[in-house]
Amino acid sequence: MGTIRTPKPVKLFIAVLYPEREILESVKPVLREHFGEIEWESPHLPFTHTDYYRSIGEKLTRVFLVFEPLIDPGQLADIKITTNQIEAQTGDEEKERRINLDPGYFDGGKIVLATTKNFSHRVYIGKGIYAEATIKWEKGAFRPFEYTYPDYASEAYQPILLKIRELYRKSLAERESSTR
């Protein structure tokens, strides 16, 4: 029989899609209020991998916001519910929402994303939310699964994912040294 253990804390990030910079800037204080200080903001990249998000804007930009505090991975469903509520607050008469907020975390071995959509490779984590291991850390690099989103598998995202990993390792080391 295995021993039940508390998981190590993980590094929270939110992958944001936005059409106009002012929408992103208006949401940042709300995100800080819920999730803590933003430790790092990635370069802003044009998002051209799918038309799925066209309802929020024609020309979208992707940015990753990485949050300072480590979190319990069991919080992911609640975090996704909160980000959905924040998205809804950006809507107007024309659009249901004007920003897309996809929370996820890095746990040392994989990037995990939260979603409201079920699929064969996703696991239900409660409260109407599913999670998927989107890309894995293996043999010194991020390596995609057959279902990994094309943007996460792209070369352009590799430096961003590596930075998230670096921030996680630093935060974990600091946490472990402070508890000794």
CSV table of C-alpha atoms in Angstrom, one decimal:
chain,number,residue,atom,x,y,z
A,1,MET,CA,0.0,0.0,0.0
A,2,GLY,CA,1.3,3.4,-0.9
A,3,THR,CA,1.6,6.2,1.6
A,4,ILE,CA,-0.5,9.3,1.2
A,5,ARG,CA,1.6,12.4,1.0
A,6,THR,CA,1.0,16.0,0.6
A,7,PRO,CA,2.3,17.1,-2.9
A,8,LYS,CA,5.1,19.6,-3.3
A,9,PRO,CA,3.8,23.1,-4.0
A,10,VAL,CA,3.8,24.2,-7.7
A,11,LYS,CA,4.4,27.4,-9.6
A,12,LEU,CA,1.2,29.0,-10.8
A,13,PHE,CA,1.0,30.9,-14.1
A,14,ILE,CA,-1.8,32.2,-16.3
A,15,ALA,CA,-1.4,32.1,-20.1
A,16,VAL,CA,-3.3,35.2,-21.3
A,17,LEU,CA,-4.7,35.9,-24.7
A,18,TYR,CA,-5.7,39.5,-25.3
A,19,PRO,CA,-6.6,41.7,-28.3
A,20,GLU,CA,-5.7,45.1,-26.8
A,21,ARG,CA,-3.0,45.8,-24.2
A,22,GLU,CA,-5.3,48.0,-22.0
A,23,ILE,CA,-7.6,45.0,-21.3
A,24,LEU,CA,-4.6,43.0,-20.0
A,25,GLU,CA,-3.4,46.0,-17.9
A,26,SER,CA,-6.9,46.4,-16.4
A,27,VAL,CA,-7.0,42.7,-15.4
A,28,LYS,CA,-3.5,42.5,-13.8
A,29,PRO,CA,-4.5,44.2,-10.5
A,30,VAL,CA,-7.5,41.8,-10.1
A,31,LEU,CA,-5.1,38.8,-10.8
A,32,ARG,CA,-2.7,40.1,-8.2
A,33,GLU,CA,-5.5,40.5,-5.7
A,34,HIS,CA,-6.4,36.8,-6.1
A,35,PHE,CA,-3.1,35.1,-6.8
A,36,GLY,CA,-0.3,37.3,-5.4
A,37,GLU,CA,2.4,39.3,-7.0
A,38,ILE,CA,3.4,38.7,-10.6
A,39,GLU,CA,7.0,37.5,-10.4
A,40,TRP,CA,7.6,37.5,-14.2
A,41,GLU,CA,5.8,38.5,-17.3
A,42,SER,CA,6.9,36.8,-20.5
A,43,PRO,CA,7.5,38.4,-23.9
A,44,HIS,CA,4.3,39.2,-25.7
A,45,LEU,CA,3.9,36.9,-28.7
A,46,PRO,CA,1.4,37.1,-31.6
A,47,PHE,CA,-1.0,34.2,-31.3
A,48,THR,CA,-1.6,32.6,-34.7
A,49,HIS,CA,-2.1,28.9,-33.8
A,50,THR,CA,-5.9,28.7,-34.0
A,51,ASP,CA,-9.0,30.8,-34.8
A,52,TYR,CA,-10.8,29.3,-31.8
A,53,TYR,CA,-10.6,32.5,-29.8
A,54,ARG,CA,-11.7,34.8,-32.6
A,55,SER,CA,-14.7,35.8,-30.5
A,56,ILE,CA,-12.5,37.9,-28.2
A,57,GLY,CA,-10.6,39.6,-31.0
A,58,GLU,CA,-9.0,39.3,-34.5
A,59,LYS,CA,-5.4,39.8,-33.7
A,60,LEU,CA,-4.5,38.2,-30.4
A,61,THR,CA,-1.3,38.3,-28.3
A,62,ARG,CA,-0.2,35.7,-25.8
A,63,VAL,CA,1.6,36.5,-22.6
A,64,PHE,CA,2.4,34.3,-19.6
A,65,LEU,CA,2.1,35.8,-16.1
A,66,VAL,CA,4.0,33.8,-13.4
A,67,PHE,CA,3.0,34.4,-9.8
A,68,GLU,CA,5.4,34.7,-6.9
A,69,PRO,CA,3.8,32.4,-4.3
A,70,LEU,CA,3.9,28.6,-4.7
A,71,ILE,CA,0.5,27.0,-4.5
A,72,ASP,CA,-1.0,23.6,-3.6
A,73,PRO,CA,-1.9,21.9,-7.0
A,74,GLY,CA,-5.2,21.0,-5.4
A,75,GLN,CA,-6.3,24.7,-5.8
A,76,LEU,CA,-6.3,24.5,-9.7
A,77,ALA,CA,-10.1,24.0,-10.0
A,78,ASP,CA,-10.8,27.0,-7.8
A,79,ILE,CA,-8.3,29.1,-9.7
A,80,LYS,CA,-9.9,28.2,-13.0
A,81,ILE,CA,-13.3,29.2,-11.7
A,82,THR,CA,-11.9,32.5,-10.5
A,83,THR,CA,-10.2,33.2,-13.9
A,84,ASN,CA,-13.5,32.4,-15.7
A,85,GLN,CA,-15.3,35.0,-13.4
A,86,ILE,CA,-12.6,37.6,-14.2
A,87,GLU,CA,-13.0,36.9,-17.9
A,88,ALA,CA,-16.7,37.4,-17.7
A,89,GLN,CA,-16.2,40.8,-16.0
A,90,THR,CA,-14.4,42.0,-19.2
A,91,GLY,CA,-17.4,41.3,-21.4
A,92,ASP,CA,-19.7,44.0,-22.9
A,93,GLU,CA,-22.8,44.1,-25.1
A,94,GLU,CA,-20.9,42.9,-28.1
A,95,LYS,CA,-18.6,40.2,-26.6
A,96,GLU,CA,-19.1,37.7,-23.7
A,97,ARG,CA,-15.4,38.3,-22.8
A,98,ARG,CA,-12.5,40.3,-24.1
A,99,ILE,CA,-9.6,38.3,-22.6
A,100,ASN,CA,-8.8,34.6,-22.2
A,101,LEU,CA,-7.1,33.5,-18.9
A,102,ASP,CA,-5.8,29.9,-18.8
A,103,PRO,CA,-4.3,29.0,-15.5
A,104,GLY,CA,-1.8,26.3,-15.1
A,105,TYR,CA,1.2,25.2,-13.1
A,106,PHE,CA,4.6,23.6,-13.3
A,107,ASP,CA,5.4,20.9,-10.8
A,108,GLY,CA,8.9,19.9,-11.8
A,109,GLY,CA,7.9,17.3,-14.3
A,110,LYS,CA,5.1,18.8,-16.3
A,111,ILE,CA,3.0,21.8,-17.2
A,112,VAL,CA,-0.6,21.2,-16.2
A,113,LEU,CA,-3.5,23.4,-17.6
A,114,ALA,CA,-7.0,23.7,-16.3
A,115,THR,CA,-10.0,23.7,-18.7
A,116,THR,CA,-13.8,23.4,-18.6
A,117,LYS,CA,-13.8,21.0,-21.6
A,118,ASN,CA,-13.5,17.2,-21.2
A,119,PHE,CA,-11.6,15.0,-23.6
A,120,SER,CA,-10.0,11.6,-23.5
A,121,HIS,CA,-6.7,12.8,-22.1
A,122,ARG,CA,-8.1,15.1,-19.5
A,123,VAL,CA,-8.9,14.3,-15.9
A,124,TYR,CA,-11.8,15.7,-13.9
A,125,ILE,CA,-10.5,17.6,-10.8
A,126,GLY,CA,-13.9,18.8,-9.4
A,127,LYS,CA,-16.2,21.7,-9.6
A,128,GLY,CA,-16.8,21.3,-13.4
A,129,ILE,CA,-13.0,21.6,-14.1
A,130,TYR,CA,-10.6,19.2,-15.9
A,131,ALA,CA,-6.8,19.2,-16.0
A,132,GLU,CA,-4.3,18.0,-18.5
A,133,ALA,CA,-0.6,17.4,-18.5
A,134,THR,CA,0.1,19.6,-21.5
A,135,ILE,CA,3.8,19.1,-22.0
A,136,LYS,CA,6.4,17.2,-20.0
A,137,TRP,CA,9.9,17.9,-18.8
A,138,GLU,CA,12.1,15.0,-19.8
A,139,LYS,CA,15.8,14.5,-20.5
A,140,GLY,CA,16.6,18.2,-20.0
A,141,ALA,CA,13.9,19.7,-22.3
A,142,PHE,CA,10.2,20.2,-22.6
A,143,ARG,CA,8.7,17.5,-24.8
A,144,PRO,CA,5.2,17.5,-26.2
A,145,PHE,CA,2.6,14.7,-26.0
A,146,GLU,CA,0.6,13.8,-29.2
A,147,TYR,CA,-2.2,16.1,-28.0
A,148,THR,CA,0.0,19.1,-26.9
A,149,TYR,CA,-1.4,22.4,-28.1
A,150,PRO,CA,0.8,23.5,-31.1
A,151,ASP,CA,1.7,26.8,-29.4
A,152,TYR,CA,3.0,24.9,-26.3
A,153,ALA,CA,5.0,22.6,-28.6
A,154,SER,CA,6.5,25.4,-30.6
A,155,GLU,CA,10.1,26.7,-30.4
A,156,ALA,CA,8.8,30.2,-29.5
A,157,TYR,CA,7.4,28.9,-26.2
A,158,GLN,CA,10.5,27.0,-25.1
A,159,PRO,CA,12.3,29.9,-23.5
A,160,ILE,CA,9.1,30.9,-21.7
A,161,LEU,CA,8.6,27.4,-20.3
A,162,LEU,CA,12.2,27.2,-19.3
A,163,LYS,CA,11.9,30.5,-17.4
A,164,ILE,CA,8.8,29.1,-15.6
A,165,ARG,CA,10.8,26.0,-14.7
A,166,GLU,CA,13.7,28.2,-13.5
A,167,LEU,CA,11.4,30.3,-11.3
A,168,TYR,CA,9.8,27.2,-9.8
A,169,ARG,CA,13.2,25.7,-8.9
A,170,LYS,CA,14.3,29.0,-7.3
A,171,SER,CA,11.1,29.4,-5.3
A,172,LEU,CA,11.2,25.7,-4.2
A,173,ALA,CA,14.8,26.1,-3.1
A,174,GLU,CA,14.0,29.3,-1.2
A,175,ARG,CA,11.1,27.6,0.5
A,176,GLU,CA,13.1,24.5,1.5
A,177,SER,CA,16.0,26.6,2.9
A,178,SER,CA,13.6,28.8,4.9
A,179,THR,CA,12.0,25.7,6.6
A,180,ARG,CA,15.4,24.3,7.8
